[in-house]
Amino acid sequence: MTYLSQFSTADATPYSDVELAAYLAAYAKATDRAAHSYFDQHIIRTDDGCYWVADEGDYESLMQDLADRIVHTVGAGRSDEY
């Protein structure tokens, strides 16, 4: 399952308020999802300036193009190890 931020930063300058809002929305979703997941949550930035969250469990391995776009990873909150 993926989450795409509602904000598009295509017309924003880097590090503008719009860019920050889009990133923070994706970060909040990733943090929320990671707490209940066995998989890391990756925040990925697209060419059009949007951020989306990819659950590592959705993909056997991330394609190199996606891996290169990861701007932050939130660690999984659950573990099978004791």
PDB file of C-alpha atoms in Angstrom:
ATOM      1  CA  MET A   1       0.000   0.000   0.000  1.00  0.00           C
ATOM      2  CA  THR A   2       1.348   3.433  -0.844  1.00  0.00           C
ATOM      3  CA  TYR A   3       0.426   6.926   0.263  1.00  0.00           C
ATOM      4  CA  LEU A   4       0.791   9.983  -1.979  1.00  0.00           C
ATOM      5  CA  SER A   5       0.941  13.389  -0.306  1.00  0.00           C
ATOM      6  CA  GLN A   6      -1.905  15.728  -1.191  1.00  0.00           C
ATOM      7  CA  PHE A   7       0.494  18.580  -1.872  1.00  0.00           C
ATOM      8  CA  SER A   8       2.273  19.038  -5.157  1.00  0.00           C
ATOM      9  CA  THR A   9       5.494  20.974  -4.976  1.00  0.00           C
ATOM     10  CA  ALA A  10       6.003  21.266  -8.736  1.00  0.00           C
ATOM     11  CA  ASP A  11       5.714  25.073  -8.644  1.00  0.00           C
ATOM     12  CA  ALA A  12       7.508  25.516  -5.338  1.00  0.00           C
ATOM     13  CA  THR A  13      11.108  26.376  -4.771  1.00  0.00           C
ATOM     14  CA  PRO A  14      13.155  23.797  -2.861  1.00  0.00           C
ATOM     15  CA  TYR A  15      12.610  23.974   0.875  1.00  0.00           C
ATOM     16  CA  SER A  16       9.576  26.238   0.540  1.00  0.00           C
ATOM     17  CA  ASP A  17       6.574  25.985   2.842  1.00  0.00           C
ATOM     18  CA  VAL A  18       4.730  23.877   0.276  1.00  0.00           C
ATOM     19  CA  GLU A  19       7.662  21.481  -0.073  1.00  0.00           C
ATOM     20  CA  LEU A  20       7.934  21.193   3.688  1.00  0.00           C
ATOM     21  CA  ALA A  21       4.183  20.591   4.090  1.00  0.00           C
ATOM     22  CA  ALA A  22       4.270  17.810   1.495  1.00  0.00           C
ATOM     23  CA  TYR A  23       7.230  16.148   3.151  1.00  0.00           C
ATOM     24  CA  LEU A  24       5.739  16.434   6.643  1.00  0.00           C
ATOM     25  CA  ALA A  25       2.449  14.921   5.465  1.00  0.00           C
ATOM     26  CA  ALA A  26       4.322  11.949   4.016  1.00  0.00           C
ATOM     27  CA  TYR A  27       6.482  11.685   7.146  1.00  0.00           C
ATOM     28  CA  ALA A  28       3.428  11.638   9.409  1.00  0.00           C
ATOM     29  CA  LYS A  29       1.857   8.871   7.340  1.00  0.00           C
ATOM     30  CA  ALA A  30       5.101   6.862   7.299  1.00  0.00           C
ATOM     31  CA  THR A  31       5.504   7.180  11.061  1.00  0.00           C
ATOM     32  CA  ASP A  32       1.911   6.112  11.668  1.00  0.00           C
ATOM     33  CA  ARG A  33       2.193   3.126   9.346  1.00  0.00           C
ATOM     34  CA  ALA A  34       5.611   2.043  10.639  1.00  0.00           C
ATOM     35  CA  ALA A  35       4.329   1.714  14.189  1.00  0.00           C
ATOM     36  CA  HIS A  36       2.055  -1.148  13.128  1.00  0.00           C
ATOM     37  CA  SER A  37       4.238  -2.752  10.470  1.00  0.00           C
ATOM     38  CA  TYR A  38       7.012  -5.317  10.243  1.00  0.00           C
ATOM     39  CA  PHE A  39       8.437  -3.392   7.267  1.00  0.00           C
ATOM     40  CA  ASP A  40      10.307  -0.108   6.919  1.00  0.00           C
ATOM     41  CA  GLN A  41       8.438   2.807   5.368  1.00  0.00           C
ATOM     42  CA  HIS A  42      10.318   4.749   2.679  1.00  0.00           C
ATOM     43  CA  ILE A  43       9.485   8.367   1.805  1.00  0.00           C
ATOM     44  CA  ILE A  44      10.129   8.837  -1.902  1.00  0.00           C
ATOM     45  CA  ARG A  45      10.205  12.146  -3.825  1.00  0.00           C
ATOM     46  CA  THR A  46       8.951  12.144  -7.414  1.00  0.00           C
ATOM     47  CA  ASP A  47      10.067  14.366 -10.301  1.00  0.00           C
ATOM     48  CA  ASP A  48       6.894  16.436 -10.064  1.00  0.00           C
ATOM     49  CA  GLY A  49       7.635  17.323  -6.462  1.00  0.00           C
ATOM     50  CA  CYS A  50       5.258  14.992  -4.655  1.00  0.00           C
ATOM     51  CA  TYR A  51       6.224  12.674  -1.833  1.00  0.00           C
ATOM     52  CA  TRP A  52       4.855   9.197  -1.363  1.00  0.00           C
ATOM     53  CA  VAL A  53       5.347   6.421   1.148  1.00  0.00           C
ATOM     54  CA  ALA A  54       6.264   2.914   0.053  1.00  0.00           C
ATOM     55  CA  ASP A  55       5.998  -0.001   2.442  1.00  0.00           C
ATOM     56  CA  GLU A  56       9.093  -2.168   1.991  1.00  0.00           C
ATOM     57  CA  GLY A  57       6.826  -5.219   2.156  1.00  0.00           C
ATOM     58  CA  ASP A  58       5.002  -4.090  -1.003  1.00  0.00           C
ATOM     59  CA  TYR A  59       8.087  -4.767  -3.102  1.00  0.00           C
ATOM     60  CA  GLU A  60      10.475  -7.712  -3.074  1.00  0.00           C
ATOM     61  CA  SER A  61      13.255  -5.226  -3.616  1.00  0.00           C
ATOM     62  CA  LEU A  62      12.912  -1.611  -4.599  1.00  0.00           C
ATOM     63  CA  MET A  63      13.864  -0.823  -8.162  1.00  0.00           C
ATOM     64  CA  GLN A  64      17.075   1.207  -8.317  1.00  0.00           C
ATOM     65  CA  ASP A  65      15.181   4.262  -9.583  1.00  0.00           C
ATOM     66  CA  LEU A  66      12.941   4.199  -6.501  1.00  0.00           C
ATOM     67  CA  ALA A  67      15.835   3.485  -4.159  1.00  0.00           C
ATOM     68  CA  ASP A  68      17.672   6.542  -5.497  1.00  0.00           C
ATOM     69  CA  ARG A  69      14.659   8.748  -4.712  1.00  0.00           C
ATOM     70  CA  ILE A  70      14.314   7.758  -1.049  1.00  0.00           C
ATOM     71  CA  VAL A  71      14.686  10.854   1.106  1.00  0.00           C
ATOM     72  CA  HIS A  72      13.951   9.224   4.466  1.00  0.00           C
ATOM     73  CA  THR A  73      13.183   5.794   5.917  1.00  0.00           C
ATOM     74  CA  VAL A  74      11.139   5.203   9.053  1.00  0.00           C
ATOM     75  CA  GLY A  75      12.059   1.930  10.720  1.00  0.00           C
ATOM     76  CA  ALA A  76       9.478  -0.766  11.324  1.00  0.00           C
ATOM     77  CA  GLY A  77       7.806  -0.691  14.704  1.00  0.00           C
ATOM     78  CA  ARG A  78       7.244  -4.414  15.023  1.00  0.00           C
ATOM     79  CA  SER A  79       9.684  -7.305  15.113  1.00  0.00           C
ATOM     80  CA  ASP A  80       9.435 -11.096  15.198  1.00  0.00           C
ATOM     81  CA  GLU A  81      12.684 -11.369  17.132  1.00  0.00           C
ATOM     82  CA  TYR A  82      12.650 -11.845  20.891  1.00  0.00           C
TER      83      TYR A  82
END
